[in-house]
PDB file of C-alpha atoms in Angstrom:
ATOM      1  CA  UNK A   1      72.353 111.650  48.790  1.00 70.00           C
ATOM      2  CA  UNK A   2      74.650 111.540  51.870  1.00 77.00           C
ATOM      3  CA  UNK A   3      73.547 109.382  54.852  1.00 81.00           C
ATOM      4  CA  UNK A   4      72.536 111.148  58.087  1.00 84.00           C
ATOM      5  CA  UNK A   5      73.864 109.935  61.448  1.00 84.00           C
ATOM      6  CA  UNK A   6      72.909 111.008  64.998  1.00 82.00           C
ATOM      7  CA  UNK A   7      74.049 110.414  68.560  1.00 86.00           C
ATOM      8  CA  UNK A   8      70.886 110.183  70.693  1.00 85.00           C
ATOM      9  CA  UNK A   9      71.353 111.363  74.307  1.00 84.00           C
ATOM     10  CA  UNK A  10      69.283 110.224  77.309  1.00 82.00           C
ATOM     11  CA  UNK A  11      68.674 111.282  80.901  1.00 81.00           C
ATOM     12  CA  UNK A  12      71.928 109.746  82.092  1.00 82.00           C
ATOM     13  CA  UNK A  13      74.014 109.974  78.884  1.00 82.00           C
ATOM     14  CA  UNK A  14      74.828 113.427  77.536  1.00 86.00           C
ATOM     15  CA  UNK A  15      76.782 114.716  74.542  1.00 86.00           C
ATOM     16  CA  UNK A  16      80.138 116.342  75.268  1.00 87.00           C
ATOM     17  CA  UNK A  17      80.701 119.951  74.260  1.00 86.00           C
ATOM     18  CA  UNK A  18      83.112 120.895  71.445  1.00 86.00           C
ATOM     19  CA  UNK A  19      83.360 117.375  70.047  1.00 88.00           C
ATOM     20  CA  UNK A  20      85.266 117.243  66.697  1.00 88.00           C
ATOM     21  CA  UNK A  21      82.457 115.610  64.715  1.00 89.00           C
ATOM     22  CA  UNK A  22      79.317 115.639  66.929  1.00 89.00           C
ATOM     23  CA  UNK A  23      77.222 118.788  67.346  1.00 89.00           C
ATOM     24  CA  UNK A  24      75.525 119.612  70.693  1.00 87.00           C
ATOM     25  CA  UNK A  25      72.226 118.449  69.140  1.00 87.00           C
ATOM     26  CA  UNK A  26      73.732 115.019  68.289  1.00 86.00           C
ATOM     27  CA  UNK A  27      74.195 115.461  64.507  1.00 88.00           C
ATOM     28  CA  UNK A  28      77.363 113.757  63.224  1.00 88.00           C
ATOM     29  CA  UNK A  29      79.269 116.087  60.869  1.00 87.00           C
ATOM     30  CA  UNK A  30      82.258 114.199  59.479  1.00 87.00           C
ATOM     31  CA  UNK A  31      84.117 115.475  56.372  1.00 88.00           C
ATOM     32  CA  UNK A  32      83.181 112.308  54.465  1.00 85.00           C
ATOM     33  CA  UNK A  33      79.463 113.054  55.062  1.00 84.00           C
ATOM     34  CA  UNK A  34      79.716 116.773  54.293  1.00 86.00           C
ATOM     35  CA  UNK A  35      81.619 116.073  51.041  1.00 87.00           C
ATOM     36  CA  UNK A  36      79.710 112.930  50.115  1.00 86.00           C
ATOM     37  CA  UNK A  37      80.417 111.461  46.694  1.00 84.00           C
ATOM     38  CA  UNK A  38      78.232 108.834  44.957  1.00 79.00           C
ATOM     39  CA  UNK A  39      81.312 106.618  44.732  1.00 82.00           C
ATOM     40  CA  UNK A  40      81.613 106.528  48.546  1.00 81.00           C
ATOM     41  CA  UNK A  41      79.933 103.754  50.503  1.00 81.00           C
ATOM     42  CA  UNK A  42      78.446 103.418  53.976  1.00 80.00           C
ATOM     43  CA  UNK A  43      81.192 101.047  55.123  1.00 81.00           C
ATOM     44  CA  UNK A  44      83.836 103.765  54.730  1.00 84.00           C
ATOM     45  CA  UNK A  45      81.669 106.211  56.696  1.00 82.00           C
ATOM     46  CA  UNK A  46      81.187 103.720  59.549  1.00 84.00           C
ATOM     47  CA  UNK A  47      84.936 102.986  59.737  1.00 85.00           C
ATOM     48  CA  UNK A  48      85.710 106.719  59.804  1.00 86.00           C
ATOM     49  CA  UNK A  49      83.098 107.265  62.554  1.00 84.00           C
ATOM     50  CA  UNK A  50      84.626 104.451  64.620  1.00 86.00           C
ATOM     51  CA  UNK A  51      88.076 106.084  64.411  1.00 87.00           C
ATOM     52  CA  UNK A  52      86.661 109.421  65.635  1.00 87.00           C
ATOM     53  CA  UNK A  53      84.805 107.757  68.535  1.00 86.00           C
ATOM     54  CA  UNK A  54      87.922 105.814  69.564  1.00 86.00           C
ATOM     55  CA  UNK A  55      89.886 109.081  69.705  1.00 86.00           C
ATOM     56  CA  UNK A  56      87.222 111.039  71.585  1.00 86.00           C
ATOM     57  CA  UNK A  57      84.017 109.613  73.048  1.00 85.00           C
ATOM     58  CA  UNK A  58      80.972 111.764  72.169  1.00 85.00           C
ATOM     59  CA  UNK A  59      79.105 111.002  75.428  1.00 84.00           C
ATOM     60  CA  UNK A  60      79.684 111.304  79.174  1.00 81.00           C
ATOM     61  CA  UNK A  61      77.857 110.261  82.327  1.00 77.00           C
ATOM     62  CA  UNK A  62      76.024 112.622  84.637  1.00 74.00           C
ATOM     63  CA  UNK A  63      77.031 112.613  88.292  1.00 58.00           C
ATOM     64  CA  UNK A  64      74.341 111.144  90.512  1.00 49.00           C
ATOM     65  CA  UNK A  65      72.142 113.907  91.919  1.00 51.00           C
ATOM     66  CA  UNK A  66      72.054 112.063  95.279  1.00 48.00           C
ATOM     67  CA  UNK A  67      75.852 111.928  95.645  1.00 45.00           C
ATOM     68  CA  UNK A  68      77.212 114.394  98.130  1.00 45.00           C
ATOM     69  CA  UNK A  69      80.262 114.871 100.242  1.00 48.00           C
ATOM     70  CA  UNK A  70      80.607 116.444 103.645  1.00 46.00           C
ATOM     71  CA  UNK A  71      82.256 119.815 103.501  1.00 48.00           C
ATOM     72  CA  UNK A  72      84.685 121.149 105.999  1.00 48.00           C
ATOM     73  CA  UNK A  73      82.023 123.442 107.411  1.00 49.00           C
ATOM     74  CA  UNK A  74      79.695 120.457 107.945  1.00 46.00           C
ATOM     75  CA  UNK A  75      82.316 118.479 109.836  1.00 46.00           C
ATOM     76  CA  UNK A  76      83.758 121.235 111.977  1.00 49.00           C
ATOM     77  CA  UNK A  77      81.742 121.869 115.122  1.00 50.00           C
ATOM     78  CA  UNK A  78      83.124 124.460 117.597  1.00 52.00           C
ATOM     79  CA  UNK A  79      81.722 122.441 120.507  1.00 50.00           C
ATOM     80  CA  UNK A  80      84.239 119.623 120.019  1.00 47.00           C
ATOM     81  CA  UNK A  81      88.052 119.507 119.683  1.00 49.00           C
ATOM     82  CA  UNK A  82      89.311 119.447 116.102  1.00 49.00           C
ATOM     83  CA  UNK A  83      91.605 116.469 116.731  1.00 53.00           C
ATOM     84  CA  UNK A  84      88.619 114.276 117.485  1.00 49.00           C
ATOM     85  CA  UNK A  85      86.816 115.414 114.355  1.00 47.00           C
ATOM     86  CA  UNK A  86      89.675 114.648 111.932  1.00 51.00           C
ATOM     87  CA  UNK A  87      88.990 110.912 111.802  1.00 47.00           C
ATOM     88  CA  UNK A  88      90.032 109.569 108.413  1.00 44.00           C
ATOM     89  CA  UNK A  89      88.780 105.989 108.478  1.00 43.00           C
ATOM     90  CA  UNK A  90      85.737 104.081 109.587  1.00 47.00           C
ATOM     91  CA  UNK A  91      87.886 101.782 111.729  1.00 48.00           C
ATOM     92  CA  UNK A  92      89.157 104.621 113.880  1.00 51.00           C
ATOM     93  CA  UNK A  93      85.664 105.981 114.311  1.00 49.00           C
ATOM     94  CA  UNK A  94      84.343 102.597 115.394  1.00 54.00           C
ATOM     95  CA  UNK A  95      86.835 102.448 118.301  1.00 52.00           C
ATOM     96  CA  UNK A  96      85.410 105.558 119.910  1.00 49.00           C
ATOM     97  CA  UNK A  97      83.419 104.562 123.012  1.00 52.00           C
ATOM     98  CA  UNK A  98      79.666 104.633 122.649  1.00 51.00           C
ATOM     99  CA  UNK A  99      79.429 106.681 125.773  1.00 49.00           C
ATOM    100  CA  UNK A 100      81.450 109.475 124.164  1.00 54.00           C
ATOM    101  CA  UNK A 101      79.607 112.778 123.945  1.00 53.00           C
ATOM    102  CA  UNK A 102      80.623 112.877 120.286  1.00 62.00           C
ATOM    103  CA  UNK A 103      78.518 109.807 119.402  1.00 71.00           C
ATOM    104  CA  UNK A 104      76.024 111.783 117.320  1.00 73.00           C
ATOM    105  CA  UNK A 105      78.802 113.305 115.219  1.00 72.00           C
ATOM    106  CA  UNK A 106      80.422 109.888 114.772  1.00 72.00           C
ATOM    107  CA  UNK A 107      77.163 108.415 113.517  1.00 74.00           C
ATOM    108  CA  UNK A 108      76.876 111.238 111.020  1.00 74.00           C
ATOM    109  CA  UNK A 109      80.389 110.552 109.733  1.00 72.00           C
ATOM    110  CA  UNK A 110      79.644 106.827 109.434  1.00 73.00           C
ATOM    111  CA  UNK A 111      76.437 107.603 107.560  1.00 76.00           C
ATOM    112  CA  UNK A 112      78.324 109.841 105.139  1.00 76.00           C
ATOM    113  CA  UNK A 113      80.925 107.137 104.570  1.00 71.00           C
ATOM    114  CA  UNK A 114      78.165 104.613 103.867  1.00 73.00           C
ATOM    115  CA  UNK A 115      76.446 107.021 101.476  1.00 74.00           C
ATOM    116  CA  UNK A 116      79.736 107.669  99.680  1.00 76.00           C
ATOM    117  CA  UNK A 117      80.241 103.922  99.271  1.00 76.00           C
ATOM    118  CA  UNK A 118      76.744 103.610  97.827  1.00 76.00           C
ATOM    119  CA  UNK A 119      77.433 106.457  95.403  1.00 78.00           C
ATOM    120  CA  UNK A 120      80.718 104.874  94.351  1.00 80.00           C
ATOM    121  CA  UNK A 121      78.967 101.566  93.644  1.00 81.00           C
ATOM    122  CA  UNK A 122      76.223 103.367  91.748  1.00 82.00           C
ATOM    123  CA  UNK A 123      78.811 105.234  89.664  1.00 82.00           C
ATOM    124  CA  UNK A 124      80.670 101.978  89.004  1.00 83.00           C
ATOM    125  CA  UNK A 125      77.477 100.240  87.874  1.00 83.00           C
ATOM    126  CA  UNK A 126      76.614 103.190  85.672  1.00 85.00           C
ATOM    127  CA  UNK A 127      80.012 103.100  83.984  1.00 85.00           C
ATOM    128  CA  UNK A 128      79.664  99.345  83.507  1.00 85.00           C
ATOM    129  CA  UNK A 129      76.264  99.890  81.876  1.00 83.00           C
ATOM    130  CA  UNK A 130      77.805 102.613  79.733  1.00 84.00           C
ATOM    131  CA  UNK A 131      80.544 100.261  78.547  1.00 86.00           C
ATOM    132  CA  UNK A 132      77.925  97.596  77.831  1.00 83.00           C
ATOM    133  CA  UNK A 133      75.941 100.112  75.783  1.00 84.00           C
ATOM    134  CA  UNK A 134      79.079 101.052  73.866  1.00 83.00           C
ATOM    135  CA  UNK A 135      79.726  97.358  73.193  1.00 83.00           C
ATOM    136  CA  UNK A 136      76.169  96.931  71.867  1.00 80.00           C
ATOM    137  CA  UNK A 137      76.568  99.976  69.621  1.00 82.00           C
ATOM    138  CA  UNK A 138      79.827  98.624  68.205  1.00 82.00           C
ATOM    139  CA  UNK A 139      78.191  95.211  67.680  1.00 79.00           C
ATOM    140  CA  UNK A 140      75.444  96.898  65.669  1.00 79.00           C
ATOM    141  CA  UNK A 141      78.128  98.691  63.654  1.00 79.00           C
ATOM    142  CA  UNK A 142      79.721  95.319  62.872  1.00 79.00           C
ATOM    143  CA  UNK A 143      76.368  93.952  61.663  1.00 80.00           C
ATOM    144  CA  UNK A 144      75.861  97.061  59.540  1.00 83.00           C
ATOM    145  CA  UNK A 145      79.343  96.642  58.074  1.00 82.00           C
ATOM    146  CA  UNK A 146      78.602  93.031  57.128  1.00 81.00           C
ATOM    147  CA  UNK A 147      75.278  94.026  55.558  1.00 83.00           C
ATOM    148  CA  UNK A 148      76.899  96.854  53.609  1.00 84.00           C
ATOM    149  CA  UNK A 149      79.677  94.531  52.440  1.00 85.00           C
ATOM    150  CA  UNK A 150      77.138  91.962  51.181  1.00 86.00           C
ATOM    151  CA  UNK A 151      75.178  94.695  49.386  1.00 87.00           C
ATOM    152  CA  UNK A 152      78.356  95.991  47.734  1.00 89.00           C
ATOM    153  CA  UNK A 153      79.204  92.485  46.518  1.00 89.00           C
ATOM    154  CA  UNK A 154      75.685  92.075  45.123  1.00 89.00           C
ATOM    155  CA  UNK A 155      75.858  95.433  43.326  1.00 90.00           C
ATOM    156  CA  UNK A 156      79.276  94.556  41.867  1.00 90.00           C
ATOM    157  CA  UNK A 157      77.882  91.266  40.538  1.00 92.00           C
ATOM    158  CA  UNK A 158      74.943  93.101  38.941  1.00 92.00           C
ATOM    159  CA  UNK A 159      77.344  95.621  37.390  1.00 91.00           C
ATOM    160  CA  UNK A 160      79.499  92.792  35.985  1.00 91.00           C
ATOM    161  CA  UNK A 161      76.459  91.136  34.373  1.00 92.00           C
ATOM    162  CA  UNK A 162      75.279  94.454  32.915  1.00 93.00           C
ATOM    163  CA  UNK A 163      78.711  95.140  31.418  1.00 91.00           C
ATOM    164  CA  UNK A 164      78.777  91.674  29.848  1.00 92.00           C
ATOM    165  CA  UNK A 165      75.300  92.219  28.409  1.00 91.00           C
ATOM    166  CA  UNK A 166      76.368  95.616  26.997  1.00 91.00           C
ATOM    167  CA  UNK A 167      79.457  94.048  25.376  1.00 90.00           C
ATOM    168  CA  UNK A 168      77.344  91.301  23.776  1.00 90.00           C
ATOM    169  CA  UNK A 169      74.821  93.829  22.469  1.00 89.00           C
ATOM    170  CA  UNK A 170      77.633  95.989  21.069  1.00 88.00           C
ATOM    171  CA  UNK A 171      79.027  93.014  19.149  1.00 88.00           C
ATOM    172  CA  UNK A 172      75.563  92.191  17.785  1.00 87.00           C
ATOM    173  CA  UNK A 173      75.070  95.811  16.716  1.00 88.00           C
ATOM    174  CA  UNK A 174      78.435  95.850  14.935  1.00 87.00           C
ATOM    175  CA  UNK A 175      77.534  92.645  13.087  1.00 86.00           C
ATOM    176  CA  UNK A 176      74.151  94.054  12.021  1.00 86.00           C
ATOM    177  CA  UNK A 177      75.782  97.272  10.861  1.00 86.00           C
ATOM    178  CA  UNK A 178      78.276  95.319   8.754  1.00 86.00           C
ATOM    179  CA  UNK A 179      75.457  93.258   7.197  1.00 83.00           C
ATOM    180  CA  UNK A 180      73.494  96.424   6.418  1.00 86.00           C
ATOM    181  CA  UNK A 181      76.497  97.844   4.576  1.00 84.00           C
ATOM    182  CA  UNK A 182      76.782  94.664   2.511  1.00 84.00           C
ATOM    183  CA  UNK A 183      73.063  94.765   1.703  1.00 85.00           C
ATOM    184  CA  UNK A 184      73.329  98.410   0.603  1.00 85.00           C
ATOM    185  CA  UNK A 185      76.252  97.494  -1.640  1.00 84.00           C
ATOM    186  CA  UNK A 186      74.270  94.598  -3.100  1.00 81.00           C
ATOM    187  CA  UNK A 187      71.220  96.799  -3.761  1.00 81.00           C
ATOM    188  CA  UNK A 188      73.457  99.314  -5.492  1.00 84.00           C
ATOM    189  CA  UNK A 189      74.922  96.599  -7.735  1.00 80.00           C
ATOM    190  CA  UNK A 190      71.456  95.187  -8.454  1.00 78.00           C
ATOM    191  CA  UNK A 191      70.226  98.639  -9.446  1.00 81.00           C
ATOM    192  CA  UNK A 192      73.156  99.064 -11.821  1.00 82.00           C
ATOM    193  CA  UNK A 193      72.484  95.633 -13.346  1.00 78.00           C
ATOM    194  CA  UNK A 194      68.798  96.453 -13.874  1.00 76.00           C
ATOM    195  CA  UNK A 195      69.717  99.746 -15.506  1.00 78.00           C
ATOM    196  CA  UNK A 196      72.196  98.053 -17.854  1.00 77.00           C
ATOM    197  CA  UNK A 197      69.657  95.364 -18.734  1.00 71.00           C
ATOM    198  CA  UNK A 198      66.994  97.956 -19.506  1.00 73.00           C
ATOM    199  CA  UNK A 199      69.379  99.866 -21.758  1.00 72.00           C
ATOM    200  CA  UNK A 200      70.252  96.758 -23.753  1.00 67.00           C
ATOM    201  CA  UNK A 201      66.707  95.477 -24.015  1.00 66.00           C
ATOM    202  CA  UNK A 202      65.513  98.854 -25.272  1.00 65.00           C
ATOM    203  CA  UNK A 203      67.879  98.517 -28.234  1.00 61.00           C
ATOM    204  CA  UNK A 204      66.420  95.215 -29.358  1.00 57.00           C
ATOM    205  CA  UNK A 205      63.551  95.300 -31.782  1.00 55.00           C
ATOM    206  CA  UNK A 206      60.872  92.711 -32.344  1.00 51.00           C
ATOM    207  CA  UNK A 207      61.982  92.083 -35.934  1.00 58.00           C
ATOM    208  CA  UNK A 208      65.505  91.220 -34.719  1.00 61.00           C
ATOM    209  CA  UNK A 209      64.077  88.329 -32.698  1.00 56.00           C
ATOM    210  CA  UNK A 210      62.230  87.041 -35.834  1.00 58.00           C
ATOM    211  CA  UNK A 211      65.426  87.196 -37.916  1.00 58.00           C
ATOM    212  CA  UNK A 212      67.293  85.186 -35.278  1.00 54.00           C
ATOM    213  CA  UNK A 213      65.057  82.142 -36.038  1.00 55.00           C
ATOM    214  CA  UNK A 214      66.094  82.154 -39.728  1.00 57.00           C
ATOM    215  CA  UNK A 215      69.839  82.498 -39.230  1.00 54.00           C
ATOM    216  CA  UNK A 216      72.205  80.726 -41.555  1.00 55.00           C
ATOM    217  CA  UNK A 217      74.900  78.277 -40.567  1.00 45.00           C
ATOM    218  CA  UNK A 218      77.524  81.032 -40.617  1.00 49.00           C
ATOM    219  CA  UNK A 219      75.519  82.886 -37.962  1.00 60.00           C
ATOM    220  CA  UNK A 220      75.951  80.128 -35.418  1.00 68.00           C
ATOM    221  CA  UNK A 221      77.655  82.529 -33.037  1.00 67.00           C
ATOM    222  CA  UNK A 222      74.409  84.468 -32.677  1.00 66.00           C
ATOM    223  CA  UNK A 223      72.602  81.331 -31.529  1.00 70.00           C
ATOM    224  CA  UNK A 224      75.396  80.584 -29.099  1.00 72.00           C
ATOM    225  CA  UNK A 225      75.135  84.083 -27.633  1.00 72.00           C
ATOM    226  CA  UNK A 226      71.386  83.646 -27.142  1.00 74.00           C
ATOM    227  CA  UNK A 227      71.964  80.284 -25.443  1.00 77.00           C
ATOM    228  CA  UNK A 228      74.678  81.756 -23.227  1.00 76.00           C
ATOM    229  CA  UNK A 229      72.452  84.655 -22.240  1.00 75.00           C
ATOM    230  CA  UNK A 230      69.655  82.246 -21.274  1.00 77.00           C
ATOM    231  CA  UNK A 231      72.104  80.197 -19.220  1.00 80.00           C
ATOM    232  CA  UNK A 232      73.333  83.339 -17.466  1.00 76.00           C
ATOM    233  CA  UNK A 233      69.747  84.316 -16.693  1.00 81.00           C
ATOM    234  CA  UNK A 234      69.145  80.874 -15.162  1.00 78.00           C
ATOM    235  CA  UNK A 235      72.300  81.199 -13.058  1.00 79.00           C
ATOM    236  CA  UNK A 236      71.240  84.647 -11.857  1.00 79.00           C
ATOM    237  CA  UNK A 237      67.859  83.258 -10.836  1.00 81.00           C
ATOM    238  CA  UNK A 238      69.507  80.307  -9.067  1.00 79.00           C
ATOM    239  CA  UNK A 239      71.867  82.594  -7.104  1.00 80.00           C
ATOM    240  CA  UNK A 240      68.951  84.764  -6.074  1.00 80.00           C
ATOM    241  CA  UNK A 241      66.981  81.728  -4.798  1.00 80.00           C
ATOM    242  CA  UNK A 242      69.996  80.366  -2.883  1.00 80.00           C
ATOM    243  CA  UNK A 243      70.652  83.741  -1.243  1.00 79.00           C
ATOM    244  CA  UNK A 244      66.997  84.082  -0.203  1.00 83.00           C
ATOM    245  CA  UNK A 245      67.080  80.632   1.411  1.00 82.00           C
ATOM    246  CA  UNK A 246      70.280  81.454   3.292  1.00 81.00           C
ATOM    247  CA  UNK A 247      72.370  78.890   1.383  1.00 78.00           C
ATOM    248  CA  UNK A 248      74.806  81.505   0.083  1.00 79.00           C
ATOM    249  CA  UNK A 249      76.715  84.193   1.971  1.00 84.00           C
ATOM    250  CA  UNK A 250      76.185  87.841   1.078  1.00 81.00           C
ATOM    251  CA  UNK A 251      79.784  88.300  -0.028  1.00 82.00           C
ATOM    252  CA  UNK A 252      79.653  85.229  -2.312  1.00 81.00           C
ATOM    253  CA  UNK A 253      76.265  86.292  -3.674  1.00 78.00           C
ATOM    254  CA  UNK A 254      77.531  89.757  -4.621  1.00 83.00           C
ATOM    255  CA  UNK A 255      80.618  88.227  -6.268  1.00 82.00           C
ATOM    256  CA  UNK A 256      78.528  85.809  -8.345  1.00 80.00           C
ATOM    257  CA  UNK A 257      76.116  88.583  -9.391  1.00 81.00           C
ATOM    258  CA  UNK A 258      79.004  90.767 -10.532  1.00 82.00           C
ATOM    259  CA  UNK A 259      80.600  87.945 -12.543  1.00 82.00           C
ATOM    260  CA  UNK A 260      77.358  86.829 -14.198  1.00 77.00           C
ATOM    261  CA  UNK A 261      76.354  90.405 -14.976  1.00 82.00           C
ATOM    262  CA  UNK A 262      79.698  90.999 -16.646  1.00 80.00           C
ATOM    263  CA  UNK A 263      79.292  87.815 -18.730  1.00 80.00           C
ATOM    264  CA  UNK A 264      75.751  88.809 -19.641  1.00 78.00           C
ATOM    265  CA  UNK A 265      76.937  92.219 -20.723  1.00 81.00           C
ATOM    266  CA  UNK A 266      79.557  90.672 -23.063  1.00 80.00           C
ATOM    267  CA  UNK A 267      77.033  88.205 -24.525  1.00 77.00           C
ATOM    268  CA  UNK A 268      74.482  90.955 -25.146  1.00 77.00           C
ATOM    269  CA  UNK A 269      77.158  93.126 -26.728  1.00 79.00           C
ATOM    270  CA  UNK A 270      78.169  90.239 -28.990  1.00 75.00           C
ATOM    271  CA  UNK A 271      74.552  89.610 -29.941  1.00 72.00           C
ATOM    272  CA  UNK A 272      74.062  93.293 -30.773  1.00 77.00           C
ATOM    273  CA  UNK A 273      77.074  93.175 -33.078  1.00 74.00           C
ATOM    274  CA  UNK A 274      75.631  90.124 -34.838  1.00 68.00           C
ATOM    275  CA  UNK A 275      72.306  91.866 -35.343  1.00 69.00           C
ATOM    276  CA  UNK A 276      73.947  95.003 -36.667  1.00 69.00           C
ATOM    277  CA  UNK A 277      75.905  92.961 -39.197  1.00 63.00           C
TER     278      UNK A 277
END
């Protein structure tokens, strides 16, 4: 949401008409505010506003309602000569004798000069106060700029930490995904091994096991195959225990299972041939 800025007038400070960016009601309507983008920041808006105010001030002072100036009609009096009335300085007026019949008019002129001096001083003081107010406003803008700059730095630091956290989580997710693929491959191999083992065990009959005890010396190979199969079974069990305890990597575990399963298959095939003979 775009920020909203106002120029607040007072009894002595008014808003100029037809200002480029300030409406008569005091609302600031700069292009950066009207086309505000979330990527913009308040510091840019303040700098832009300062450039506009340096080019054209949005406020002006009101002339003092007590200030007045004698008009020609007020000065001219048909009872007196015009040369005596056209006195341009206080010094020349003061040299007129007090006994002059124009003393009343002279006092009026002196009073007007004094009033004009008072009005000039009042206007000067007002402009000085106006400049002081402008200086205070610009000082507040500087404080706002510093605050906005600190907030931007803080937000950038938060964004940097969030990006680092996202990168770390992405790496962890990739590692977990790779491990899941290896586990699926292992489960697939284990299922194939179980299926092969079931097929071979279904072919063995109870009487074949009894005949194996009474083998002759020439059937020594059958005993060796049985011994080898038992050894392979022990190795399979050992690999499974090591993998469960985390002592063996998944890749090594799958390789060992494949090799032992292949050896077991050959031994069982050899034993089947002995039994058939």
